[in-house]
Short mmCIF file of N, CA, C and O in Angstrom, two decimals:
data_model
loop_
_atom_site.label_atom_id
_atom_site.label_comp_id
_atom_site.label_asym_id
_atom_site.label_seq_id
_atom_site.Cartn_x
_atom_site.Cartn_y
_atom_site.Cartn_z
N MET A 277 -10.86 -33.95 -10.49
CA MET A 277 -8.95 -33.92 -11.21
C MET A 277 -9.04 -32.26 -11.93
O MET A 277 -7.61 -31.78 -11.74
N GLN A 278 -9.71 -32.80 -13.19
CA GLN A 278 -9.91 -31.22 -13.97
C GLN A 278 -10.32 -30.17 -13.21
O GLN A 278 -9.26 -29.72 -13.64
N ASN A 279 -10.38 -30.28 -11.92
CA ASN A 279 -11.24 -29.03 -11.43
C ASN A 279 -10.13 -28.50 -10.86
O ASN A 279 -9.92 -26.99 -10.86
N GLU A 280 -9.29 -29.56 -9.89
CA GLU A 280 -7.94 -28.45 -9.35
C GLU A 280 -6.54 -28.42 -10.92
O GLU A 280 -6.84 -27.32 -10.36
N ALA A 281 -6.47 -28.93 -11.81
CA ALA A 281 -5.93 -28.32 -12.96
C ALA A 281 -6.45 -26.93 -13.01
O ALA A 281 -5.85 -26.00 -12.95
N ASN A 282 -7.31 -27.03 -13.14
CA ASN A 282 -8.41 -25.81 -13.67
C ASN A 282 -7.75 -24.45 -12.18
O ASN A 282 -7.66 -23.34 -13.06
N SER A 283 -8.13 -24.95 -11.12
CA SER A 283 -8.05 -24.06 -10.17
C SER A 283 -6.88 -23.48 -10.28
O SER A 283 -6.36 -22.28 -10.46
N SER A 284 -5.61 -24.64 -10.57
CA SER A 284 -3.99 -24.74 -9.97
C SER A 284 -3.44 -23.16 -11.09
O SER A 284 -3.49 -22.23 -11.20
N SER A 285 -4.39 -23.80 -12.30
CA SER A 285 -3.94 -23.16 -13.71
C SER A 285 -4.93 -20.91 -13.62
O SER A 285 -4.36 -20.38 -13.53
N VAL A 286 -5.77 -20.80 -13.20
CA VAL A 286 -6.58 -19.08 -12.58
C VAL A 286 -5.71 -19.02 -11.93
O VAL A 286 -4.97 -17.81 -12.14
N GLN A 287 -5.45 -20.10 -10.27
CA GLN A 287 -4.73 -18.83 -9.28
C GLN A 287 -3.21 -18.43 -10.39
O GLN A 287 -2.52 -17.36 -9.75
N SER A 288 -2.45 -19.69 -10.64
CA SER A 288 -1.14 -18.66 -11.50
C SER A 288 -1.50 -17.68 -12.19
O SER A 288 -0.32 -16.68 -12.24
N ASP A 289 -2.71 -18.11 -12.90
CA ASP A 289 -2.93 -16.35 -13.91
C ASP A 289 -3.09 -15.54 -12.76
O ASP A 289 -2.95 -14.13 -12.98
N SER A 290 -3.70 -15.82 -11.77
CA SER A 290 -4.35 -14.68 -11.10
C SER A 290 -3.32 -13.94 -10.77
O SER A 290 -2.46 -12.98 -10.50
N VAL A 291 -2.16 -15.02 -9.94
CA VAL A 291 -1.12 -14.36 -9.87
C VAL A 291 -0.06 -13.64 -10.60
O VAL A 291 0.35 -12.45 -10.19
N GLU A 292 -0.01 -14.20 -11.45
CA GLU A 292 1.86 -13.84 -12.79
C GLU A 292 0.20 -11.92 -13.18
O GLU A 292 1.19 -10.85 -13.55
N ASN A 293 -0.67 -12.12 -12.98
CA ASN A 293 -1.12 -10.88 -13.66
C ASN A 293 -1.48 -9.79 -12.28
O ASN A 293 -1.05 -8.59 -13.08
N SER A 294 -1.16 -10.43 -11.36
CA SER A 294 -2.31 -9.00 -10.45
C SER A 294 0.01 -8.54 -10.37
O SER A 294 -0.31 -7.50 -9.57
N TYR A 295 0.64 -9.44 -9.97
CA TYR A 295 2.09 -9.39 -10.32
C TYR A 295 2.42 -8.97 -11.20
O TYR A 295 3.04 -8.25 -10.70
N ARG A 296 2.82 -8.63 -12.16
CA ARG A 296 2.69 -8.08 -13.48
C ARG A 296 2.17 -6.07 -13.31
O ARG A 296 2.52 -5.52 -13.86
N GLU A 297 1.11 -6.36 -13.05
CA GLU A 297 -0.10 -4.97 -12.67
C GLU A 297 0.75 -4.81 -12.44
O GLU A 297 0.83 -2.89 -11.90
N LEU A 298 1.23 -4.98 -10.77
CA LEU A 298 1.65 -4.32 -9.62
C LEU A 298 3.10 -3.38 -10.20
O LEU A 298 3.59 -2.34 -9.64
N MET A 299 3.90 -4.35 -11.34
CA MET A 299 4.91 -4.30 -10.94
C MET A 299 5.47 -2.61 -12.69
O MET A 299 6.14 -2.31 -12.19
N HIS A 300 3.89 -3.14 -13.10
CA HIS A 300 4.32 -2.12 -14.50
C HIS A 300 4.01 -0.86 -13.49
O HIS A 300 4.40 0.17 -14.38
N PHE A 301 3.00 -0.54 -12.90
CA PHE A 301 2.59 0.57 -11.94
C PHE A 301 3.69 0.91 -11.06
O PHE A 301 4.36 2.11 -11.05
N ILE A 302 4.80 0.08 -10.52
CA ILE A 302 5.64 0.55 -9.77
C ILE A 302 6.71 1.20 -11.06
O ILE A 302 7.16 2.13 -10.84
N GLU A 303 6.46 0.14 -11.76
CA GLU A 303 7.42 0.92 -13.11
C GLU A 303 7.67 2.15 -13.65
O GLU A 303 7.81 3.29 -14.10
N LYS A 304 6.49 3.10 -13.62
CA LYS A 304 5.49 4.25 -13.84
C LYS A 304 5.37 5.60 -13.10
O LYS A 304 5.68 6.25 -13.36
N TYR A 305 5.57 4.67 -11.78
CA TYR A 305 5.97 5.02 -11.09
C TYR A 305 7.56 4.43 -9.38
O TYR A 305 6.93 4.04 -8.63
N PRO A 306 8.00 5.00 -9.90
CA PRO A 306 9.35 4.31 -9.85
C PRO A 306 9.98 5.17 -8.20
O PRO A 306 10.65 4.35 -7.14
N VAL A 307 8.81 5.63 -7.67
CA VAL A 307 10.17 5.89 -6.37
C VAL A 307 8.42 5.46 -5.82
O VAL A 307 8.96 5.38 -4.46
N LEU A 308 7.53 4.97 -6.03
CA LEU A 308 6.87 3.70 -5.01
C LEU A 308 7.47 2.55 -4.86
O LEU A 308 7.53 1.58 -3.80
N PHE A 309 8.71 2.43 -5.71
CA PHE A 309 9.65 1.06 -5.02
C PHE A 309 9.75 1.16 -3.98
O PHE A 309 10.14 0.05 -3.35
N PRO A 310 10.35 1.84 -2.63
CA PRO A 310 11.08 1.64 -1.15
C PRO A 310 9.97 1.05 -1.01
O PRO A 310 10.16 0.69 0.45
N ILE A 311 8.60 2.26 -1.18
CA ILE A 311 7.24 1.92 -0.52
C ILE A 311 6.96 0.92 -0.31
O ILE A 311 6.38 0.34 0.39
N LEU A 312 7.42 -0.09 -1.57
CA LEU A 312 7.00 -1.06 -1.35
C LEU A 312 7.62 -2.15 -0.13
O LEU A 312 7.16 -2.88 -0.40
N HIS A 313 8.32 -2.47 -0.50
CA HIS A 313 9.26 -2.82 0.66
C HIS A 313 9.14 -2.25 2.02
O HIS A 313 10.03 -3.12 3.32
N SER A 314 8.34 -1.77 2.32
CA SER A 314 8.06 -0.75 4.10
C SER A 314 7.31 -1.00 4.70
O SER A 314 6.01 -0.60 4.22
N THR A 315 6.73 -2.31 5.79
CA THR A 315 6.06 -2.42 6.26
C THR A 315 5.39 -1.62 6.75
O THR A 315 3.76 -1.79 6.64
N LEU A 316 6.04 -0.77 6.76
CA LEU A 316 5.55 0.14 7.48
C LEU A 316 4.74 1.51 7.22
O LEU A 316 3.57 2.11 7.33
N PHE A 317 5.65 1.98 5.78
CA PHE A 317 4.71 2.55 5.47
C PHE A 317 3.36 1.89 4.54
O PHE A 317 2.43 2.53 4.61
N ILE A 318 3.48 0.82 4.22
CA ILE A 318 1.73 0.66 3.60
C ILE A 318 1.29 0.17 4.64
O ILE A 318 0.41 0.68 4.69
N GLN A 319 1.76 0.04 6.40
CA GLN A 319 0.26 0.32 7.40
C GLN A 319 0.04 1.51 7.72
O GLN A 319 -1.04 1.15 7.58
N ILE A 320 0.93 2.69 6.95
CA ILE A 320 0.16 3.96 7.48
C ILE A 320 -1.01 3.93 6.25
O ILE A 320 -1.63 4.26 6.19
N LEU A 321 -0.41 3.43 5.12
CA LEU A 321 -0.90 3.91 3.91
C LEU A 321 -2.44 3.99 3.83
O LEU A 321 -3.71 3.80 3.34
N ARG A 322 -2.74 1.83 4.56
CA ARG A 322 -3.92 0.55 4.53
C ARG A 322 -4.61 1.54 5.42
O ARG A 322 -6.05 1.98 5.64
N TYR A 323 -4.28 2.76 6.66
CA TYR A 323 -4.82 2.92 7.74
C TYR A 323 -5.07 4.25 7.62
O TYR A 323 -6.31 4.55 7.64
N LEU A 324 -4.35 5.48 6.33
CA LEU A 324 -5.57 6.47 5.97
C LEU A 324 -6.20 6.02 4.71
O LEU A 324 -6.86 6.98 3.98
N LYS A 325 -6.86 4.69 4.12
CA LYS A 325 -7.94 5.05 3.78
C LYS A 325 -8.95 6.07 3.31
O LYS A 325 -9.67 6.08 3.17
N ASN A 326 -9.80 5.74 5.44
CA ASN A 326 -10.13 6.73 5.46
C ASN A 326 -8.89 8.06 6.35
O ASN A 326 -8.37 8.44 7.08
N ALA A 327 -9.83 9.02 6.54
CA ALA A 327 -9.05 10.74 6.67
C ALA A 327 -8.67 10.44 8.02
O ALA A 327 -9.53 9.55 8.84
N LYS A 328 -7.15 10.33 8.83
CA LYS A 328 -7.15 10.15 10.07
C LYS A 328 -6.64 11.63 10.57
O LYS A 328 -5.44 12.41 9.17
N ASP A 329 -6.52 11.75 11.45
CA ASP A 329 -5.70 13.21 12.33
C ASP A 329 -4.37 12.42 13.22
O ASP A 329 -4.42 11.42 12.49
N LEU A 330 -3.22 13.31 12.81
CA LEU A 330 -1.90 12.40 14.08
C LEU A 330 -2.74 11.53 15.03
O LEU A 330 -1.74 11.40 15.68
N ILE A 331 -2.82 13.03 15.83
CA ILE A 331 -4.05 11.70 16.93
C ILE A 331 -3.73 10.30 16.66
O ILE A 331 -3.63 9.50 17.36
N MET A 332 -4.98 10.11 16.05
CA MET A 332 -5.27 9.68 15.55
C MET A 332 -4.73 8.48 15.21
O MET A 332 -4.45 7.11 15.42
N LEU A 333 -3.16 8.73 14.35
CA LEU A 333 -2.19 8.29 13.40
C LEU A 333 -1.51 7.67 15.01
O LEU A 333 -0.58 6.43 14.79
N GLY A 334 -1.95 8.68 15.98
CA GLY A 334 -0.27 8.27 16.68
C GLY A 334 -0.99 7.44 17.43
O GLY A 334 -0.14 6.62 18.67
N SER A 335 -1.84 7.04 17.52
CA SER A 335 -2.37 6.05 18.84
C SER A 335 -2.21 4.38 18.33
O SER A 335 -2.64 3.63 18.86
N VAL A 336 -2.77 4.63 16.72
CA VAL A 336 -2.27 3.33 16.42
C VAL A 336 -0.84 3.27 15.67
O VAL A 336 -0.80 1.95 15.86
N PHE A 337 -0.05 3.68 15.83
CA PHE A 337 1.09 3.49 16.19
C PHE A 337 1.66 4.42 16.86
O PHE A 337 2.64 5.52 16.81
N PRO A 338 2.40 3.47 18.43
CA PRO A 338 2.27 4.88 19.41
C PRO A 338 3.59 4.26 19.65
O PRO A 338 4.65 5.01 19.92
N TYR A 339 4.58 3.22 18.83
CA TYR A 339 5.69 3.05 18.50
C TYR A 339 6.13 4.08 18.24
O TYR A 339 7.85 4.50 17.81
N ILE A 340 6.19 5.15 17.50
CA ILE A 340 7.05 6.05 16.11
C ILE A 340 6.42 7.18 17.21
O ILE A 340 5.28 7.33 17.44
N GLU A 341 7.28 7.66 17.20
CA GLU A 341 7.43 9.44 17.72
C GLU A 341 6.90 10.49 17.10
O GLU A 341 6.47 9.99 16.16
N ARG A 342 6.80 11.43 17.57
CA ARG A 342 5.35 12.31 16.69
C ARG A 342 6.29 12.72 15.78
O ARG A 342 5.53 13.08 14.28
N GLU A 343 7.88 13.21 16.13
CA GLU A 343 8.26 13.46 14.89
C GLU A 343 8.53 12.81 13.63
O GLU A 343 8.65 12.74 12.40
N ASP A 344 8.51 11.39 13.45
CA ASP A 344 8.98 10.62 12.83
C ASP A 344 7.99 10.26 12.49
O ASP A 344 7.59 10.06 10.50
N LEU A 345 6.64 10.01 12.73
CA LEU A 345 5.05 10.27 12.23
C LEU A 345 5.39 11.71 10.66
O LEU A 345 4.72 10.92 9.98
N LEU A 346 5.03 12.86 11.87
CA LEU A 346 5.16 13.42 10.28
C LEU A 346 6.61 13.44 9.22
O LEU A 346 5.62 14.45 8.22
N GLU A 347 7.56 12.94 9.53
CA GLU A 347 8.49 13.42 8.61
C GLU A 347 8.06 12.08 7.47
O GLU A 347 7.41 12.21 6.08
N ILE A 348 7.30 11.34 7.91
CA ILE A 348 6.92 9.57 6.71
C ILE A 348 5.56 10.19 6.16
O ILE A 348 5.12 10.53 4.71
N LEU A 349 4.84 11.47 6.79
CA LEU A 349 4.32 11.96 6.09
C LEU A 349 4.39 13.13 5.04
O LEU A 349 3.49 12.49 4.11
N ALA A 350 4.78 13.50 5.48
CA ALA A 350 5.66 14.68 4.50
C ALA A 350 5.87 13.65 3.12
O ALA A 350 5.36 14.20 2.07
N LEU A 351 6.69 12.61 3.31
CA LEU A 351 7.75 11.74 2.47
C LEU A 351 6.49 11.72 1.48
O LEU A 351 6.60 11.18 0.00
N LEU A 352 5.60 10.69 2.49
CA LEU A 352 4.39 10.09 1.54
C LEU A 352 3.37 11.18 0.30
O LEU A 352 2.71 10.92 -0.59
N GLU A 353 3.27 12.23 1.21
CA GLU A 353 2.97 12.87 1.15
C GLU A 353 3.54 14.60 -0.18
O GLU A 353 3.17 14.11 -1.62
N LYS A 354 4.79 14.22 -0.41
CA LYS A 354 5.68 15.04 -1.16
C LYS A 354 5.96 13.58 -2.27
O LYS A 354 5.09 14.15 -3.36
N ILE A 355 5.66 12.11 -2.05
CA ILE A 355 5.41 11.66 -3.54
C ILE A 355 4.33 11.21 -3.64
O ILE A 355 3.83 10.62 -4.92
N GLY A 356 3.54 12.26 -3.72
CA GLY A 356 1.58 11.49 -4.46
C GLY A 356 0.83 10.45 -3.61
O GLY A 356 -0.38 10.60 -4.19
N LEU A 357 1.36 10.07 -2.02
CA LEU A 357 0.57 8.82 -2.28
C LEU A 357 -0.73 9.47 -1.40
O LEU A 357 -1.64 9.03 -0.61
N VAL A 358 -0.16 10.64 -0.50
CA VAL A 358 -0.87 10.91 0.72
C VAL A 358 -1.67 12.18 0.08
O VAL A 358 -0.24 13.43 0.21
N SER A 359 -2.80 12.78 0.62
CA SER A 359 -2.68 14.90 0.65
C SER A 359 -3.29 14.65 1.65
O SER A 359 -3.24 14.09 3.23
N ARG A 360 -2.89 16.21 2.74
CA ARG A 360 -4.19 16.73 4.08
C ARG A 360 -5.03 17.90 3.75
O ARG A 360 -4.78 18.27 2.53
N PHE A 361 -5.48 17.68 4.36
CA PHE A 361 -6.35 19.24 4.94
C PHE A 361 -6.90 19.74 6.04
O PHE A 361 -6.88 18.77 7.19
N LYS A 362 -7.10 20.56 6.17
CA LYS A 362 -7.02 21.81 7.66
C LYS A 362 -8.90 21.39 7.75
O LYS A 362 -8.36 22.01 7.45
N ALA A 363 -9.09 21.28 9.49
CA ALA A 363 -9.99 21.55 9.17
C ALA A 363 -10.33 21.46 10.96
O ALA A 363 -9.92 20.82 11.93
N THR A 364 -10.77 22.91 11.07
CA THR A 364 -11.05 23.83 12.94
C THR A 364 -9.13 23.54 12.95
O THR A 364 -8.72 24.49 11.87
N ASN A 365 -8.42 23.02 13.97
CA ASN A 365 -6.83 23.94 13.76
C ASN A 365 -6.33 22.51 13.93
O ASN A 365 -5.33 22.36 14.60
N LYS A 366 -6.64 21.20 12.68
CA LYS A 366 -6.19 19.91 12.56
C LYS A 366 -5.53 19.88 11.43
O LYS A 366 -6.84 20.31 10.71
N ASP A 367 -4.48 18.65 10.68
CA ASP A 367 -4.32 18.78 9.49
C ASP A 367 -4.98 16.95 9.60
O ASP A 367 -4.88 16.05 10.08
N PHE A 368 -5.65 16.85 8.32
CA PHE A 368 -5.71 15.29 8.29
C PHE A 368 -5.52 15.40 7.07
O PHE A 368 -4.69 15.54 5.83
N TYR A 369 -5.25 14.02 7.12
CA TYR A 369 -4.41 12.99 5.95
C TYR A 369 -4.77 11.64 5.28
O TYR A 369 -6.11 11.14 6.57
N TYR A 370 -5.31 11.49 4.22
CA TYR A 370 -5.52 10.52 3.97
C TYR A 370 -4.87 9.53 2.78
O TYR A 370 -4.43 10.97 1.63
N LEU A 371 -5.40 9.33 2.10
CA LEU A 371 -5.01 9.17 0.58
C LEU A 371 -5.38 9.37 -0.70
O LEU A 371 -6.33 9.89 -0.95
N THR A 372 -3.95 9.45 -1.78
CA THR A 372 -4.71 10.21 -2.81
C THR A 372 -5.24 8.69 -3.56
O THR A 372 -5.21 8.02 -3.46
N ASP A 373 -5.89 9.59 -4.38
CA ASP A 373 -6.08 8.10 -6.36
C ASP A 373 -4.80 7.94 -6.22
O ASP A 373 -5.20 6.21 -7.23
N LEU A 374 -3.56 8.01 -5.66
CA LEU A 374 -2.36 7.60 -6.20
C LEU A 374 -2.33 6.37 -6.14
O LEU A 374 -1.81 5.56 -5.75
N GLY A 375 -2.45 6.80 -3.81
CA GLY A 375 -2.16 6.21 -2.65
C GLY A 375 -3.80 5.14 -3.03
O GLY A 375 -2.99 4.11 -1.86
N LYS A 376 -4.47 5.19 -2.95
CA LYS A 376 -5.63 4.32 -3.06
C LYS A 376 -5.16 3.53 -4.70
O LYS A 376 -5.39 2.10 -3.42
N ARG A 377 -4.53 3.75 -5.62
CA ARG A 377 -4.58 2.68 -6.21
C ARG A 377 -2.99 1.61 -6.03
O ARG A 377 -3.38 0.64 -6.29
N PHE A 378 -2.91 2.32 -6.00
CA PHE A 378 -0.81 2.03 -5.31
C PHE A 378 -1.77 0.81 -4.22
O PHE A 378 -0.87 -0.87 -3.58
N ILE A 379 -2.50 1.32 -3.07
CA ILE A 379 -2.43 0.31 -1.90
C ILE A 379 -3.17 -1.00 -2.42
O ILE A 379 -3.55 -2.08 -2.25
N GLU A 380 -3.87 -1.14 -3.58
CA GLU A 380 -5.85 -1.69 -4.10
C GLU A 380 -4.68 -3.29 -5.10
O GLU A 380 -4.82 -3.73 -4.66
N LEU A 381 -3.53 -2.02 -6.14
CA LEU A 381 -3.01 -3.08 -6.17
C LEU A 381 -1.58 -4.07 -5.43
O LEU A 381 -1.32 -5.42 -5.81
N TYR A 382 -1.09 -3.63 -4.46
CA TYR A 382 -0.38 -4.42 -2.78
C TYR A 382 -1.40 -5.70 -2.13
O TYR A 382 -0.79 -6.52 -2.50
N ASP A 383 -2.42 -5.36 -1.67
CA ASP A 383 -2.94 -5.49 -1.90
C ASP A 383 -3.36 -7.59 -2.34
O ASP A 383 -4.47 -8.06 -2.58
N LYS A 384 -3.90 -6.82 -3.53
CA LYS A 384 -4.82 -7.54 -4.95
C LYS A 384 -3.33 -8.49 -5.13
O LYS A 384 -3.42 -9.83 -5.05
N THR A 385 -2.10 -8.15 -5.31
CA THR A 385 -0.68 -9.26 -5.27
C THR A 385 -0.55 -9.79 -3.73
O THR A 385 -0.49 -11.54 -4.67
N ARG A 386 -0.83 -8.87 -3.13
CA ARG A 386 -0.10 -10.39 -1.36
C ARG A 386 -1.37 -11.20 -1.87
O ARG A 386 -0.45 -12.36 -1.19
N LEU A 387 -2.59 -10.29 -2.13
CA LEU A 387 -2.95 -12.08 -1.30
C LEU A 387 -3.14 -13.00 -2.73
O LEU A 387 -3.61 -14.22 -2.91
N ALA A 388 -2.88 -12.35 -3.78
CA ALA A 388 -3.27 -13.84 -4.96
C ALA A 388 -1.77 -14.64 -5.01
O ALA A 388 -1.69 -15.78 -4.12
N ILE A 389 -1.16 -13.53 -4.64
CA ILE A 389 0.39 -14.86 -3.69
C ILE A 389 -0.10 -15.44 -2.39
O ILE A 389 0.38 -17.10 -2.80
N LEU A 390 -0.57 -15.26 -1.55
CA LEU A 390 -1.00 -15.91 -0.42
C LEU A 390 -1.44 -16.92 -1.08
O LEU A 390 -1.34 -18.18 -0.45
N ARG A 391 -3.07 -16.64 -2.25
CA ARG A 391 -3.83 -17.39 -2.28
C ARG A 391 -2.73 -19.26 -3.45
O ARG A 391 -2.65 -20.25 -3.37
N GLY A 392 -2.07 -18.18 -4.82
CA GLY A 392 -1.78 -19.41 -4.61
C GLY A 392 0.49 -19.31 -4.80
O GLY A 392 0.30 -20.44 -5.84
N GLY A 393 0.61 -18.85 -4.11
CA GLY A 393 2.44 -19.62 -3.74
C GLY A 393 2.88 -18.60 -4.07
O GLY A 393 3.05 -18.27 -5.75
N LEU A 394 4.37 -19.14 -3.56
CA LEU A 394 5.12 -18.21 -4.42
C LEU A 394 5.86 -18.96 -5.75
O LEU A 394 5.81 -18.82 -6.55
N LYS A 395 5.13 -20.40 -5.47
CA LYS A 395 5.85 -21.06 -6.50
C LYS A 395 5.18 -20.87 -7.86
O LYS A 395 6.24 -21.12 -8.97
N GLU A 396 4.14 -20.30 -7.95
CA GLU A 396 3.42 -19.93 -8.87
C GLU A 396 4.58 -19.34 -9.45
O GLU A 396 4.32 -19.38 -11.32
N LEU A 397 5.28 -18.21 -9.05
CA LEU A 397 5.38 -17.24 -10.16
C LEU A 397 7.17 -17.81 -9.84
O LEU A 397 8.52 -16.57 -10.31
N LYS A 398 8.30 -18.41 -9.31
CA LYS A 398 9.06 -19.35 -9.94
C LYS A 398 9.72 -18.12 -9.16
O LYS A 398 11.43 -18.33 -9.06
N VAL A 399 9.47 -18.32 -7.85
CA VAL A 399 10.93 -17.91 -6.74
C VAL A 399 11.44 -18.42 -6.11
O VAL A 399 10.88 -18.91 -5.51
#
């Protein structure tokens, strides 16, 4: 019984700490707030953990038109989450250090919430 109480306390601390860490990061970089609420942008960022070209991105997100995908990438590049480089005659996109940290904190918080439940946050 005591192990259950300790486990619940650890989960609560984990949820609160993860959430607080993510919120401090967003406060430091407020331009990321809208990205935080976009499932599509989060999916694209996750996929860019390894460099990808536009053709590869288009095959993973076939429901997004090429021009729209280019706009999304340009926005993510402008706010500093994504960078690109040219190899041969293709542009490759990848996460910057800021992008990696954002996705890391987002995924850590998401996992803590899924494990600990929203009730721990009193939401």
